[in-house]
mmCIF file of C-alpha atoms in Angstrom:
data_model
loop_
_atom_site.group_PDB
_atom_site.id
_atom_site.type_symbol
_atom_site.label_atom_id
_atom_site.label_comp_id
_atom_site.label_asym_id
_atom_site.label_seq_id
_atom_site.Cartn_x
_atom_site.Cartn_y
_atom_site.Cartn_z
ATOM 1 C CA MET A 1 58.981 180.181 -41.649
ATOM 2 C CA PHE A 2 56.574 182.186 -39.531
ATOM 3 C CA GLN A 3 56.061 182.708 -35.822
ATOM 4 C CA LEU A 4 52.939 181.834 -33.851
ATOM 5 C CA GLY A 5 53.330 182.581 -30.151
ATOM 6 C CA LYS A 6 56.449 180.762 -29.023
ATOM 7 C CA THR A 7 56.555 178.521 -32.086
ATOM 8 C CA ILE A 8 58.381 178.919 -35.387
ATOM 9 C CA ILE A 9 56.516 177.008 -38.072
ATOM 10 C CA SER A 10 57.693 175.780 -41.460
ATOM 11 C CA GLU A 11 55.465 176.935 -44.297
ATOM 12 C CA GLU A 12 55.648 173.380 -45.652
ATOM 13 C CA ILE A 13 53.119 172.143 -43.090
ATOM 14 C CA LEU A 14 50.621 174.568 -44.673
ATOM 15 C CA GLU A 15 51.635 174.035 -48.291
ATOM 16 C CA LYS A 16 52.354 170.299 -48.563
ATOM 17 C CA ASP A 17 49.631 167.655 -48.629
ATOM 18 C CA PHE A 18 49.844 164.406 -46.669
ATOM 19 C CA VAL A 19 47.590 161.503 -45.645
ATOM 20 C CA CYS A 20 49.123 158.285 -44.330
ATOM 21 C CA ASN A 21 48.693 155.468 -46.825
ATOM 22 C CA LEU A 22 49.273 152.400 -44.683
ATOM 23 C CA THR A 23 48.390 149.958 -47.435
ATOM 24 C CA ALA A 24 51.353 151.333 -49.409
ATOM 25 C CA CYS A 25 53.971 151.917 -46.697
ATOM 26 C CA LYS A 26 52.892 149.215 -44.211
ATOM 27 C CA GLY A 27 53.726 151.546 -41.292
ATOM 28 C CA ALA A 28 57.406 151.706 -42.215
ATOM 29 C CA CYS A 29 57.970 154.815 -40.050
ATOM 30 C CA CYS A 30 57.610 152.582 -36.974
ATOM 31 C CA VAL A 31 60.072 150.043 -38.337
ATOM 32 C CA ASP A 32 62.700 151.895 -40.391
ATOM 33 C CA GLY A 33 65.125 154.486 -39.191
ATOM 34 C CA GLU A 34 68.102 154.729 -36.910
ATOM 35 C CA ALA A 35 66.420 155.576 -33.609
ATOM 36 C CA GLY A 36 63.289 155.036 -31.586
ATOM 37 C CA ALA A 37 60.404 157.482 -31.450
ATOM 38 C CA PRO A 38 61.365 160.761 -29.754
ATOM 39 C CA LEU A 39 59.916 161.133 -26.252
ATOM 40 C CA GLU A 40 59.226 164.140 -24.090
ATOM 41 C CA GLU A 41 60.577 163.968 -20.540
ATOM 42 C CA ARG A 42 57.108 163.475 -19.004
ATOM 43 C CA GLU A 43 56.357 160.685 -21.500
ATOM 44 C CA THR A 44 59.195 158.592 -20.079
ATOM 45 C CA GLU A 45 57.369 158.468 -16.740
ATOM 46 C CA ILE A 46 54.094 157.607 -18.469
ATOM 47 C CA LEU A 47 55.710 154.675 -20.284
ATOM 48 C CA VAL A 48 57.010 153.266 -17.001
ATOM 49 C CA ASP A 49 53.634 153.779 -15.287
ATOM 50 C CA ILE A 50 51.538 152.115 -18.013
ATOM 51 C CA TYR A 51 53.925 149.369 -19.091
ATOM 52 C CA LYS A 52 52.157 146.517 -17.276
ATOM 53 C CA LYS A 53 48.831 147.565 -18.877
ATOM 54 C CA VAL A 54 50.426 147.762 -22.327
ATOM 55 C CA GLU A 55 52.494 144.585 -22.085
ATOM 56 C CA PRO A 56 49.618 142.216 -23.058
ATOM 57 C CA PHE A 57 49.280 144.072 -26.363
ATOM 58 C CA LEU A 58 52.951 143.758 -27.321
ATOM 59 C CA ARG A 59 54.886 141.077 -29.187
ATOM 60 C CA GLU A 60 57.329 138.819 -27.354
ATOM 61 C CA ASP A 61 60.403 140.373 -28.967
ATOM 62 C CA GLY A 62 59.135 143.858 -28.048
ATOM 63 C CA ILE A 63 58.622 142.793 -24.454
ATOM 64 C CA ALA A 64 62.112 141.267 -24.383
ATOM 65 C CA ALA A 65 63.645 144.477 -25.757
ATOM 66 C CA ILE A 66 61.806 146.619 -23.188
ATOM 67 C CA GLU A 67 62.723 144.309 -20.321
ATOM 68 C CA GLU A 68 66.381 144.395 -21.403
ATOM 69 C CA GLN A 69 66.664 148.124 -22.247
ATOM 70 C CA GLY A 70 63.850 149.690 -20.251
ATOM 71 C CA ALA A 71 60.578 151.356 -21.240
ATOM 72 C CA PHE A 72 62.623 154.173 -22.819
ATOM 73 C CA VAL A 73 66.282 154.822 -23.645
ATOM 74 C CA LYS A 74 68.601 157.764 -24.176
ATOM 75 C CA GLY A 75 69.476 158.004 -27.850
ATOM 76 C CA GLU A 76 72.836 158.807 -29.391
ATOM 77 C CA ASP A 77 71.721 162.457 -29.596
ATOM 78 C CA GLY A 78 71.162 162.523 -25.833
ATOM 79 C CA GLU A 79 67.369 162.690 -26.194
ATOM 80 C CA TRP A 80 64.829 160.203 -24.823
ATOM 81 C CA GLU A 81 63.308 157.703 -27.247
ATOM 82 C CA THR A 82 61.552 154.355 -27.402
ATOM 83 C CA PRO A 83 63.770 151.261 -27.347
ATOM 84 C CA LEU A 84 64.345 149.257 -30.510
ATOM 85 C CA ILE A 85 64.257 145.569 -31.337
ATOM 86 C CA ASN A 86 67.646 144.609 -32.832
ATOM 87 C CA ASN A 87 68.409 148.280 -33.630
ATOM 88 C CA SER A 88 65.514 148.315 -36.076
ATOM 89 C CA GLU A 89 61.824 148.499 -35.232
ATOM 90 C CA CYS A 90 60.275 150.222 -32.246
ATOM 91 C CA ALA A 91 59.804 147.833 -29.327
ATOM 92 C CA TYR A 92 56.147 148.940 -29.086
ATOM 93 C CA VAL A 93 55.331 147.918 -32.680
ATOM 94 C CA ILE A 94 52.721 145.264 -33.326
ATOM 95 C CA TYR A 95 51.413 144.033 -36.687
ATOM 96 C CA SER A 96 47.935 143.733 -38.146
ATOM 97 C CA GLU A 97 46.795 140.565 -39.878
ATOM 98 C CA LYS A 98 47.792 142.262 -43.159
ATOM 99 C CA GLY A 99 51.357 142.853 -41.926
ATOM 100 C CA ILE A 100 50.923 146.571 -41.302
ATOM 101 C CA ALA A 101 52.974 147.961 -38.410
ATOM 102 C CA LYS A 102 50.817 149.517 -35.712
ATOM 103 C CA CYS A 103 51.486 150.989 -32.288
ATOM 104 C CA GLY A 104 50.981 148.652 -29.339
ATOM 105 C CA LEU A 105 50.600 151.697 -27.082
ATOM 106 C CA GLU A 106 47.782 152.995 -29.263
ATOM 107 C CA GLU A 107 46.197 149.543 -29.391
ATOM 108 C CA ALA A 108 46.120 149.453 -25.576
ATOM 109 C CA TYR A 109 44.577 152.948 -25.601
ATOM 110 C CA ASN A 110 41.968 151.960 -28.218
ATOM 111 C CA LYS A 111 40.995 148.913 -26.159
ATOM 112 C CA GLY A 112 40.574 151.062 -23.024
ATOM 113 C CA ALA A 113 43.559 149.620 -21.164
ATOM 114 C CA THR A 114 45.229 153.040 -20.827
ATOM 115 C CA GLN A 115 44.328 156.721 -21.001
ATOM 116 C CA TRP A 116 47.453 157.646 -23.008
ATOM 117 C CA ARG A 117 47.417 157.224 -26.770
ATOM 118 C CA LYS A 118 51.090 157.198 -27.794
ATOM 119 C CA PRO A 119 54.109 159.509 -27.876
ATOM 120 C CA VAL A 120 53.141 162.907 -29.221
ATOM 121 C CA SER A 121 56.020 162.682 -31.722
ATOM 122 C CA CYS A 122 54.341 159.657 -33.315
ATOM 123 C CA HIS A 123 50.927 161.306 -33.248
ATOM 124 C CA LEU A 124 52.355 164.415 -34.951
ATOM 125 C CA TYR A 125 54.252 162.618 -37.702
ATOM 126 C CA PRO A 126 55.253 163.861 -40.361
ATOM 127 C CA VAL A 127 55.553 166.989 -38.227
ATOM 128 C CA ARG A 128 58.628 167.112 -36.015
ATOM 129 C CA VAL A 129 58.920 169.450 -33.040
ATOM 130 C CA LYS A 130 62.236 170.662 -31.630
ATOM 131 C CA GLU A 131 62.295 172.573 -28.348
ATOM 132 C CA TYR A 132 64.785 175.421 -28.020
ATOM 133 C CA THR A 133 65.349 177.760 -25.073
ATOM 134 C CA GLU A 134 63.002 180.509 -26.276
ATOM 135 C CA LEU A 135 61.047 178.916 -29.117
ATOM 136 C CA THR A 136 59.736 175.624 -30.431
ATOM 137 C CA ALA A 137 60.376 174.723 -34.079
ATOM 138 C CA VAL A 138 57.526 172.969 -35.901
ATOM 139 C CA ASN A 139 58.792 171.393 -39.128
ATOM 140 C CA TYR A 140 57.822 168.936 -41.824
ATOM 141 C CA HIS A 141 60.009 165.821 -41.891
ATOM 142 C CA LYS A 142 60.221 164.581 -45.470
ATOM 143 C CA TRP A 143 61.057 160.907 -45.737
ATOM 144 C CA GLN A 144 61.007 158.818 -48.910
ATOM 145 C CA ILE A 145 58.965 156.046 -47.291
ATOM 146 C CA CYS A 146 56.139 158.578 -46.980
ATOM 147 C CA ASP A 147 55.975 159.369 -50.710
ATOM 148 C CA PRO A 148 52.683 157.401 -50.996
ATOM 149 C CA ALA A 149 51.271 159.579 -48.177
ATOM 150 C CA CYS A 150 52.223 162.712 -50.101
ATOM 151 C CA THR A 151 50.553 161.348 -53.243
ATOM 152 C CA LEU A 152 47.372 160.428 -51.342
ATOM 153 C CA GLY A 153 47.363 163.804 -49.598
ATOM 154 C CA GLU A 154 47.600 165.548 -52.973
ATOM 155 C CA GLU A 155 44.730 163.446 -54.354
ATOM 156 C CA LEU A 156 42.558 164.259 -51.329
ATOM 157 C CA LYS A 157 43.870 167.851 -51.069
ATOM 158 C CA ILE A 158 44.585 167.584 -47.332
ATOM 159 C CA PRO A 159 47.470 169.725 -46.097
ATOM 160 C CA ILE A 160 49.770 168.398 -43.382
ATOM 161 C CA TYR A 161 48.451 170.764 -40.706
ATOM 162 C CA LYS A 162 44.905 169.441 -41.234
ATOM 163 C CA PHE A 163 46.033 165.811 -41.330
ATOM 164 C CA VAL A 164 47.715 166.175 -37.934
ATOM 165 C CA LYS A 165 45.132 168.558 -36.434
ATOM 166 C CA GLU A 166 44.309 166.354 -33.441
ATOM 167 C CA ALA A 167 47.999 165.943 -32.604
ATOM 168 C CA LEU A 168 48.748 169.666 -33.021
ATOM 169 C CA VAL A 169 45.848 170.479 -30.686
ATOM 170 C CA ARG A 170 47.171 167.875 -28.235
ATOM 171 C CA LYS A 171 50.631 169.467 -28.321
ATOM 172 C CA PHE A 172 49.829 173.200 -28.549
ATOM 173 C CA GLY A 173 46.132 173.599 -27.672
ATOM 174 C CA GLU A 174 42.880 174.610 -29.405
ATOM 175 C CA LYS A 175 43.647 178.354 -29.408
ATOM 176 C CA TRP A 176 47.038 177.845 -31.038
ATOM 177 C CA TYR A 177 45.511 175.623 -33.734
ATOM 178 C CA ALA A 178 42.699 178.125 -34.430
ATOM 179 C CA GLU A 179 45.362 180.805 -34.937
ATOM 180 C CA LEU A 180 47.277 178.444 -37.232
ATOM 181 C CA GLU A 181 44.158 177.988 -39.363
ATOM 182 C CA VAL A 182 43.825 181.774 -39.754
ATOM 183 C CA ILE A 183 47.491 182.035 -40.757
ATOM 184 C CA ALA A 184 47.087 179.144 -43.204
ATOM 185 C CA LYS A 185 44.084 180.765 -44.859
ATOM 186 C CA GLU A 186 45.994 184.037 -45.307
ATOM 187 C CA HIS A 187 49.194 182.312 -46.417
ATOM 188 C CA LEU A 188 47.482 180.153 -49.030
ATOM 189 C CA LYS A 189 45.771 183.232 -50.581
ATOM 190 C CA GLN A 190 49.182 184.539 -51.638
#
């Protein structure tokens, strides 16, 4: 672990390689698991505000889940998250013609219906962020369903922090990311 400003960062995000391989996993991270996507407090308001613009991009069972549970829910851990369909897939999941899970929020963004891409936790994945009183932990979340992403990342030699660059900049800013790159260069020399 190392510190960058008010963040504590796992060395794994510098050392491990990762590139999503959707043809292999079919977007399982949006479907598997025991909870919805983690949400920041301000993202709950965004979901409520943009719901009507996003609704046309969603599946009927996703719409039904959102209308029953709300645009967001409080998880068992007391944190905000996206609602689930039948305690399984995220209510905002849609599927491509090839059966790959995609984000309906991101689809609405890509089509110009909204200005908000998707929850930052989804954008950052496989990086997970945990806010503490004084510091923010930035960690790699290893999950077996992402093994094909690790293999592809190794083949392409793309470390996690580069794969999620856009999301890290979105979360922490350009200056923070530039400092991370300097740290990564020094760390990987060792």
